[in-house]
C-alpha positions as a LaTeX table, in Angstrom:
\begin{tabular}{lrrr}
\hline
Residue & $x$ (\AA) & $y$ (\AA) & $z$ (\AA) \\
\hline
Met1 & 12.28 & 26.03 & $-2.46$ \\
Ala2 & 15.65 & 23.55 & $-2.31$ \\
Pro3 & 15.62 & 20.88 & $-4.52$ \\
Leu4 & 15.42 & 17.69 & $-2.64$ \\
Val5 & 18.04 & 15.97 & $-4.72$ \\
Ser6 & 21.66 & 17.64 & $-6.33$ \\
Ile7 & 23.38 & 15.65 & $-9.07$ \\
Ile8 & 26.80 & 16.56 & $-9.54$ \\
Leu9 & 28.14 & 15.96 & $-13.48$ \\
Pro10 & 31.81 & 16.36 & $-13.67$ \\
Thr11 & 33.12 & 17.25 & $-17.25$ \\
Phe12 & 36.39 & 17.30 & $-19.23$ \\
Asn13 & 36.24 & 17.63 & $-22.75$ \\
Asp14 & 33.60 & 15.03 & $-23.27$ \\
Arg15 & 31.37 & 16.68 & $-25.59$ \\
Thr16 & 30.14 & 14.08 & $-27.70$ \\
Tyr17 & 28.39 & 11.93 & $-24.86$ \\
Leu18 & 27.67 & 15.68 & $-22.68$ \\
Gly19 & 24.07 & 15.99 & $-24.32$ \\
Ala20 & 22.85 & 12.33 & $-24.45$ \\
Thr21 & 23.81 & 12.27 & $-20.81$ \\
Ile22 & 22.31 & 15.46 & $-19.31$ \\
Ala23 & 18.99 & 14.66 & $-21.63$ \\
Ala24 & 18.56 & 11.08 & $-19.91$ \\
Val25 & 19.22 & 13.31 & $-16.48$ \\
Leu26 & 16.49 & 15.50 & $-17.40$ \\
Ala27 & 13.85 & 12.76 & $-18.84$ \\
Gln28 & 14.09 & 10.99 & $-14.89$ \\
Ser29 & 10.48 & 10.41 & $-14.13$ \\
His30 & 11.49 & 11.84 & $-10.21$ \\
Asp31 & 11.60 & 15.71 & $-11.59$ \\
Asn32 & 12.62 & 17.25 & $-7.22$ \\
Phe33 & 16.41 & 18.20 & $-8.38$ \\
Glu34 & 19.11 & 20.12 & $-9.51$ \\
Leu35 & 21.95 & 19.42 & $-12.11$ \\
Ile36 & 25.42 & 20.62 & $-11.23$ \\
Val37 & 27.67 & 20.36 & $-13.88$ \\
Val38 & 30.81 & 21.23 & $-13.13$ \\
Asp39 & 33.23 & 22.11 & $-15.96$ \\
Asp40 & 36.77 & 21.03 & $-14.88$ \\
Gly41 & 38.65 & 23.39 & $-18.26$ \\
Ser42 & 37.07 & 21.92 & $-21.20$ \\
Ser43 & 38.23 & 23.16 & $-24.49$ \\
Asp44 & 36.21 & 21.05 & $-26.89$ \\
Gly45 & 32.94 & 23.17 & $-27.00$ \\
Ser46 & 31.17 & 20.84 & $-24.04$ \\
Asp47 & 29.90 & 24.61 & $-22.64$ \\
Leu48 & 27.30 & 25.01 & $-25.75$ \\
Ile49 & 26.03 & 21.62 & $-24.27$ \\
Tyr50 & 25.65 & 22.36 & $-21.11$ \\
Leu51 & 24.60 & 26.43 & $-21.40$ \\
Ala52 & 21.94 & 25.34 & $-24.07$ \\
Ala53 & 20.53 & 23.04 & $-21.35$ \\
Ala54 & 20.41 & 25.65 & $-18.37$ \\
Arg55 & 18.43 & 28.12 & $-21.02$ \\
Ser56 & 15.90 & 25.39 & $-21.14$ \\
Asp57 & 15.50 & 23.95 & $-18.05$ \\
Ala58 & 16.13 & 25.88 & $-14.43$ \\
Arg59 & 16.95 & 23.21 & $-12.81$ \\
Val60 & 20.80 & 23.06 & $-14.58$ \\
Arg61 & 23.11 & 24.87 & $-13.36$ \\
His62 & 26.53 & 25.08 & $-14.15$ \\
Ile63 & 30.44 & 26.25 & $-13.56$ \\
Arg64 & 33.63 & 26.96 & $-15.45$ \\
Gln65 & 36.63 & 25.92 & $-13.56$ \\
Ala66 & 40.77 & 25.57 & $-14.42$ \\
Asn67 & 41.38 & 21.74 & $-14.92$ \\
Gln68 & 42.23 & 19.91 & $-11.00$ \\
Gly69 & 40.87 & 16.88 & $-11.98$ \\
Leu70 & 37.88 & 14.54 & $-11.17$ \\
Ser71 & 38.10 & 14.75 & $-7.88$ \\
Ala72 & 38.39 & 18.27 & $-7.36$ \\
Ala73 & 35.50 & 18.93 & $-9.40$ \\
Arg74 & 33.52 & 16.76 & $-7.87$ \\
Asn75 & 34.29 & 18.76 & $-4.52$ \\
Thr76 & 33.28 & 21.66 & $-5.90$ \\
Gly77 & 30.02 & 20.23 & $-6.80$ \\
Leu78 & 29.53 & 19.72 & $-3.21$ \\
Ser79 & 29.68 & 22.53 & $-2.11$ \\
Leu80 & 27.21 & 24.42 & $-4.50$ \\
Ala81 & 24.54 & 21.35 & $-3.84$ \\
Arg82 & 21.41 & 22.37 & $-2.39$ \\
Gly83 & 19.65 & 18.81 & $-2.01$ \\
Glu84 & 19.31 & 16.85 & 1.21 \\
Leu85 & 20.29 & 13.83 & $-1.04$ \\
Ile86 & 23.41 & 13.57 & $-3.38$ \\
Ala87 & 24.16 & 11.81 & $-6.57$ \\
Phe88 & 27.36 & 11.81 & $-8.66$ \\
Leu89 & 27.13 & 11.17 & $-12.00$ \\
Asp90 & 29.72 & 10.67 & $-14.93$ \\
Ser91 & 30.00 & 13.15 & $-18.21$ \\
Asp92 & 29.92 & 10.17 & $-20.42$ \\
Asp93 & 27.11 & 7.78 & $-18.65$ \\
Leu94 & 23.42 & 7.22 & $-18.52$ \\
Leu95 & 20.71 & 6.71 & $-16.19$ \\
His96 & 17.21 & 4.77 & $-16.86$ \\
Pro97 & 14.74 & 6.79 & $-16.11$ \\
Asp98 & 13.85 & 5.30 & $-12.61$ \\
Phe99 & 16.85 & 5.77 & $-11.19$ \\
Leu100 & 15.99 & 8.80 & $-8.81$ \\
His101 & 12.45 & 7.58 & $-8.69$ \\
Val102 & 13.67 & 4.42 & $-7.26$ \\
Leu103 & 16.55 & 5.14 & $-5.48$ \\
Val104 & 14.74 & 8.47 & $-3.32$ \\
His105 & 11.68 & 6.02 & $-2.79$ \\
Thr106 & 13.86 & 3.46 & $-1.44$ \\
Leu107 & 16.48 & 5.29 & 0.44 \\
Gln108 & 13.20 & 7.39 & 2.29 \\
Ala109 & 11.41 & 4.22 & 2.87 \\
Glu110 & 14.54 & 2.51 & 4.70 \\
Thr111 & 15.81 & 5.82 & 6.27 \\
Ala112 & 18.66 & 4.61 & 4.78 \\
Asp113 & 22.24 & 6.95 & 4.38 \\
Val114 & 23.03 & 4.86 & 1.16 \\
Val115 & 21.37 & 3.38 & $-1.32$ \\
Val116 & 23.75 & 1.39 & $-3.67$ \\
Cys117 & 22.00 & 0.11 & $-7.44$ \\
Gln118 & 23.22 & $-1.99$ & $-9.97$ \\
Pro119 & 25.29 & $-0.95$ & $-13.21$ \\
Asp120 & 24.35 & $-1.81$ & $-16.34$ \\
Val121 & 27.27 & $-2.00$ & $-18.66$ \\
Phe122 & 27.49 & $-1.15$ & $-22.28$ \\
Ser123 & 30.05 & $-0.68$ & $-24.89$ \\
Asp124 & 30.87 & 2.36 & $-26.54$ \\
Gly125 & 28.93 & 3.19 & $-29.88$ \\
Gln126 & 25.62 & 1.21 & $-28.28$ \\
Gln127 & 23.09 & 1.94 & $-25.29$ \\
Pro128 & 22.42 & 0.42 & $-22.13$ \\
Ala129 & 19.72 & $-2.09$ & $-22.47$ \\
Phe130 & 17.69 & $-1.20$ & $-19.17$ \\
Thr131 & 15.29 & $-4.66$ & $-20.52$ \\
Gln132 & 16.15 & $-6.72$ & $-17.79$ \\
Val133 & 16.55 & $-4.05$ & $-14.67$ \\
Gly134 & 16.42 & $-6.92$ & $-11.86$ \\
Thr135 & 14.27 & $-8.12$ & $-8.81$ \\
Gly136 & 14.48 & $-5.16$ & $-6.75$ \\
Glu137 & 15.46 & $-7.22$ & $-4.12$ \\
Leu138 & 17.03 & $-5.28$ & $-0.94$ \\
Val139 & 19.82 & $-6.37$ & 1.14 \\
Arg140 & 20.37 & $-4.11$ & 4.31 \\
Leu141 & 23.92 & $-3.57$ & 5.87 \\
Asp142 & 24.79 & $-1.52$ & 8.90 \\
Gly143 & 28.55 & 0.12 & 8.70 \\
Pro144 & 30.99 & $-2.38$ & 9.08 \\
Gln145 & 28.74 & $-5.21$ & 6.60 \\
Ala146 & 28.99 & $-2.26$ & 4.10 \\
Val147 & 32.46 & $-2.07$ & 4.30 \\
Gly148 & 32.89 & $-5.54$ & 4.16 \\
Ala149 & 30.79 & $-5.65$ & 0.86 \\
Leu150 & 32.90 & $-3.03$ & $-0.19$ \\
Leu151 & 36.22 & $-5.13$ & $-0.03$ \\
Arg152 & 34.75 & $-7.98$ & $-1.50$ \\
Gly153 & 33.48 & $-6.50$ & $-4.63$ \\
Asp154 & 29.75 & $-6.62$ & $-3.39$ \\
Ile155 & 28.99 & $-3.19$ & $-3.65$ \\
Val156 & 31.20 & $-2.31$ & $-6.96$ \\
Thr157 & 33.84 & 0.79 & $-5.77$ \\
Asn158 & 32.37 & 3.49 & $-8.07$ \\
Val159 & 30.24 & 6.03 & $-6.50$ \\
Trp160 & 27.88 & 7.24 & $-9.41$ \\
Asn161 & 25.58 & 4.39 & $-9.04$ \\
Arg162 & 24.48 & 5.45 & $-5.00$ \\
Leu163 & 22.01 & 8.20 & $-3.39$ \\
Tyr164 & 23.60 & 9.68 & $-0.41$ \\
Arg165 & 21.95 & 11.64 & 2.81 \\
Arg166 & 24.19 & 14.99 & 2.57 \\
Glu167 & 24.80 & 15.07 & 5.88 \\
Leu168 & 27.94 & 12.14 & 5.42 \\
Phe169 & 29.59 & 15.12 & 3.24 \\
Glu170 & 29.83 & 17.42 & 6.48 \\
Arg171 & 33.41 & 16.02 & 7.18 \\
Leu172 & 33.94 & 14.54 & 3.98 \\
Arg173 & 35.38 & 15.36 & 0.54 \\
Phe174 & 37.10 & 13.72 & $-2.00$ \\
Leu175 & 40.97 & 13.48 & $-2.22$ \\
Pro176 & 42.43 & 14.99 & $-5.06$ \\
Gly177 & 45.38 & 14.28 & $-7.35$ \\
Ile178 & 44.82 & 10.52 & $-7.13$ \\
Tyr179 & 43.69 & 7.17 & $-9.38$ \\
His180 & 41.21 & 4.86 & $-8.06$ \\
Glu181 & 39.96 & 8.05 & $-5.58$ \\
Asp182 & 36.51 & 6.23 & $-5.92$ \\
Leu183 & 37.96 & 3.49 & $-3.61$ \\
Glu184 & 39.77 & 5.31 & $-1.61$ \\
Phe185 & 36.73 & 7.86 & $-0.72$ \\
Ser186 & 34.17 & 4.70 & $-0.09$ \\
Ala187 & 36.84 & 3.37 & 2.35 \\
Arg188 & 36.33 & 6.62 & 4.13 \\
Leu189 & 32.56 & 6.96 & 3.72 \\
Phe190 & 31.25 & 3.28 & 4.71 \\
Pro191 & 32.31 & 3.39 & 8.22 \\
Leu192 & 30.11 & 6.39 & 8.41 \\
Thr193 & 27.11 & 5.01 & 7.68 \\
His194 & 24.05 & 3.15 & 10.09 \\
Lys195 & 22.64 & 1.87 & 6.91 \\
Val196 & 23.28 & 1.18 & 3.45 \\
Val197 & 20.42 & $-0.59$ & 1.29 \\
Cys198 & 21.71 & $-2.40$ & $-1.81$ \\
Ile199 & 19.10 & $-2.97$ & $-4.19$ \\
Asp200 & 19.17 & $-5.59$ & $-6.98$ \\
Ala201 & 18.13 & $-3.36$ & $-10.01$ \\
Arg202 & 20.51 & $-2.12$ & $-12.76$ \\
Leu203 & 19.45 & 1.77 & $-12.96$ \\
Tyr204 & 23.17 & 3.46 & $-14.04$ \\
Gly205 & 24.28 & 2.91 & $-17.59$ \\
Tyr206 & 27.93 & 2.72 & $-17.17$ \\
Arg207 & 30.12 & 3.68 & $-20.57$ \\
Lys208 & 32.81 & 1.05 & $-21.03$ \\
Arg209 & 35.16 & 3.60 & $-22.98$ \\
Ser210 & 38.63 & 1.07 & $-24.36$ \\
Gly211 & 40.29 & 4.96 & $-23.88$ \\
Ser212 & 39.25 & 5.55 & $-20.42$ \\
Ile213 & 41.83 & 6.85 & $-17.97$ \\
Leu214 & 42.01 & 3.38 & $-16.22$ \\
Ser215 & 42.54 & 1.34 & $-19.50$ \\
Thr216 & 45.18 & 3.30 & $-20.19$ \\
Pro217 & 48.12 & 2.26 & $-17.99$ \\
Lys218 & 50.71 & 5.23 & $-17.12$ \\
Pro219 & 53.29 & 5.57 & $-14.31$ \\
Lys220 & 50.92 & 7.40 & $-11.56$ \\
Leu221 & 48.27 & 4.87 & $-12.35$ \\
Leu222 & 50.56 & 2.21 & $-10.63$ \\
Glu223 & 51.70 & 4.30 & $-8.35$ \\
Asp224 & 48.37 & 5.27 & $-7.04$ \\
Arg225 & 47.82 & 1.76 & $-6.78$ \\
Ile226 & 49.96 & 1.35 & $-4.31$ \\
Gln227 & 49.04 & 4.38 & $-2.57$ \\
Val228 & 44.96 & 3.44 & $-2.37$ \\
Ile229 & 45.79 & 0.65 & $-0.59$ \\
Arg230 & 48.07 & 2.02 & 1.94 \\
Leu231 & 45.03 & 5.04 & 2.36 \\
Val232 & 42.44 & 2.54 & 2.88 \\
Tyr233 & 44.33 & 0.35 & 5.60 \\
Ala234 & 44.84 & 3.97 & 7.17 \\
Ser235 & 41.01 & 4.67 & 6.91 \\
Leu236 & 39.69 & 1.41 & 8.06 \\
Lys237 & 41.86 & 1.32 & 11.00 \\
Asn238 & 41.43 & 4.62 & 12.10 \\
Ala239 & 37.76 & 3.15 & 12.28 \\
Gly240 & 38.80 & 0.52 & 13.96 \\
Met241 & 37.68 & $-2.29$ & 11.63 \\
Glu242 & 41.11 & $-3.11$ & 10.39 \\
Arg243 & 40.83 & $-6.33$ & 12.56 \\
Glu244 & 37.20 & $-7.59$ & 11.99 \\
Leu245 & 37.73 & $-7.17$ & 8.15 \\
Ala246 & 41.22 & $-8.23$ & 8.15 \\
Thr247 & 40.45 & $-11.23$ & 5.60 \\
Glu248 & 38.49 & $-8.83$ & 3.82 \\
Leu249 & 41.42 & $-6.39$ & 3.19 \\
Gln250 & 44.05 & $-8.75$ & 2.05 \\
Ala251 & 41.51 & $-10.04$ & $-0.41$ \\
Met252 & 41.22 & $-6.57$ & $-1.49$ \\
Ala253 & 44.89 & $-5.53$ & $-1.90$ \\
Ile254 & 45.68 & $-8.55$ & $-3.48$ \\
Lys255 & 43.30 & $-8.21$ & $-6.54$ \\
His256 & 43.51 & $-4.92$ & $-6.50$ \\
Leu257 & 48.10 & $-4.98$ & $-6.56$ \\
Gly258 & 48.53 & $-8.62$ & $-7.36$ \\
Tyr259 & 46.27 & $-9.04$ & $-9.84$ \\
Tyr260 & 45.25 & $-5.59$ & $-11.61$ \\
Gly261 & 48.37 & $-4.16$ & $-10.77$ \\
Met262 & 50.05 & $-6.62$ & $-12.19$ \\
Lys263 & 47.90 & $-6.89$ & $-15.30$ \\
Asp264 & 48.63 & $-2.88$ & $-15.39$ \\
Leu265 & 52.57 & $-3.42$ & $-15.55$ \\
Val266 & 52.01 & $-6.05$ & $-18.61$ \\
Arg267 & 50.26 & $-3.79$ & $-20.58$ \\
Ser268 & 52.49 & $-0.89$ & $-19.79$ \\
Pro269 & 54.76 & 0.11 & $-22.95$ \\
Lys270 & 58.21 & $-1.37$ & $-20.31$ \\
Val271 & 57.77 & $-3.16$ & $-16.88$ \\
Asp272 & 58.42 & $-1.25$ & $-14.35$ \\
Trp273 & 60.57 & $-3.42$ & $-12.16$ \\
Ala274 & 60.92 & $-1.20$ & $-9.12$ \\
Trp275 & 56.96 & $-0.91$ & $-8.80$ \\
Phe276 & 56.68 & $-5.01$ & $-8.80$ \\
Asp277 & 59.05 & $-5.10$ & $-5.80$ \\
Ala278 & 56.95 & $-2.42$ & $-4.53$ \\
Met279 & 54.12 & $-4.29$ & $-4.81$ \\
Lys280 & 55.23 & $-7.13$ & $-3.18$ \\
Glu281 & 56.72 & $-5.37$ & $-0.49$ \\
Cys282 & 53.52 & $-3.48$ & $-0.02$ \\
Leu283 & 51.23 & $-6.96$ & 0.31 \\
Val284 & 53.71 & $-9.13$ & 2.27 \\
Lys285 & 54.87 & $-6.25$ & 4.85 \\
Glu286 & 52.02 & $-3.84$ & 5.26 \\
Cys287 & 48.86 & $-6.24$ & 4.12 \\
Gly288 & 50.43 & $-9.45$ & 5.95 \\
Val289 & 50.01 & $-11.56$ & 3.27 \\
Thr290 & 51.83 & $-14.70$ & 2.02 \\
Ser291 & 51.60 & $-17.50$ & $-0.51$ \\
Ala292 & 50.66 & $-19.87$ & 1.93 \\
Gly293 & 47.33 & $-17.33$ & 3.47 \\
Leu294 & 46.63 & $-17.06$ & $-0.44$ \\
Lys295 & 44.64 & $-20.20$ & 0.11 \\
Ser296 & 42.35 & $-19.13$ & 2.64 \\
Leu297 & 41.23 & $-16.23$ & 0.82 \\
Pro298 & 38.33 & $-15.70$ & $-0.85$ \\
Leu299 & 39.74 & $-15.13$ & $-4.59$ \\
Pro300 & 38.63 & $-15.47$ & $-8.13$ \\
Ala301 & 41.05 & $-18.63$ & $-9.70$ \\
Lys302 & 42.55 & $-15.94$ & $-11.81$ \\
Ala303 & 43.19 & $-14.14$ & $-9.21$ \\
Arg304 & 44.88 & $-16.49$ & $-6.58$ \\
Lys305 & 47.00 & $-17.70$ & $-9.43$ \\
Trp306 & 48.51 & $-14.05$ & $-10.20$ \\
Ala307 & 48.92 & $-13.26$ & $-6.59$ \\
Gly308 & 50.51 & $-16.10$ & $-6.14$ \\
Leu309 & 53.39 & $-15.55$ & $-8.73$ \\
Ala310 & 53.44 & $-12.20$ & $-7.27$ \\
Leu311 & 53.92 & $-13.67$ & $-3.58$ \\
Gly312 & 56.35 & $-16.48$ & $-5.03$ \\
Pro313 & 60.16 & $-16.45$ & $-5.38$ \\
Thr314 & 61.72 & $-13.15$ & $-7.11$ \\
Trp315 & 62.64 & $-14.79$ & $-10.07$ \\
Leu316 & 59.82 & $-16.34$ & $-10.97$ \\
Gly317 & 57.53 & $-13.74$ & $-10.85$ \\
Arg318 & 59.71 & $-12.00$ & $-12.81$ \\
Ile319 & 60.03 & $-14.47$ & $-15.46$ \\
Phe320 & 56.20 & $-14.85$ & $-15.10$ \\
Leu321 & 55.70 & $-11.13$ & $-15.68$ \\
Ala322 & 58.05 & $-11.10$ & $-18.60$ \\
Tyr323 & 56.49 & $-13.96$ & $-20.41$ \\
Gln324 & 53.31 & $-12.24$ & $-19.82$ \\
His325 & 54.51 & $-8.60$ & $-21.31$ \\
Trp326 & 56.00 & $-10.55$ & $-24.22$ \\
Arg327 & 52.91 & $-11.96$ & $-25.24$ \\
Ala328 & 50.99 & $-8.73$ & $-24.73$ \\
His329 & 53.61 & $-6.82$ & $-26.76$ \\
Arg330 & 55.13 & $-9.32$ & $-29.32$ \\
Ala331 & 52.54 & $-7.78$ & $-32.27$ \\
\hline
\end{tabular}
């Protein structure tokens, strides 16, 4: 008999964490699931961990493939999934024992397409507290409202703190070869939904690692920031939502490029001035953002400050960025 839930767990050289991650899945209070481990070409002996788990628990399935990246590994898992519901899990994260129980019950009771819980962020070397789980309050959104919540940051862009109906993936896959793939994917996902339920419950333990992909600036990481913004705009235009959500789109683009992108430049070994110019051009010409318009957008104060300098006179933005880079690297 097919399981109700398929949990897709890609892994690449995460042996240090993989055992605890798998154990947290097998300890779920809801037990009608399969765990699909997709080994994306690991060379650190990770296979010893998931092979041992599969020998002791028939719910664990596994496949090994040549390294193709996170998106391709998730797509492999989707092609193997047998469950009516889909969940994603990163190989260094942990689940609350009732993660599946709460999300499955909520999705079925609400006849929702997607249920979203809150992450419990914990530092490497520690454990998620899971002590203040949350109020359990539900927020019900239709497709456009869910997209708006995503762009505002009310729904985190990551795909792993959610439970999905499998039908959503009949014409939906992750785009291989890019960073920030979760934002791009979510911008295509939520327009397909009729009902999304957000639950105030911290049930997904997200491990914050200093050496993670997104915390290590590199040229492609910066390039993909601009590409993803363009893809998000294209997705919402195809869905007919770009005008309805114009304000949210601009605010998201500013945070993604004018704030976090600028922060990436500061942390980079060398300032890529060509990227700075391309980022500014994308915000102004493609996103329609202006310095004057910043005042009316829902932005945190820091993001507004950094974006204002990025969108102002080019010479001023370059001086500000050069100074911040010097401060960050003077030690």
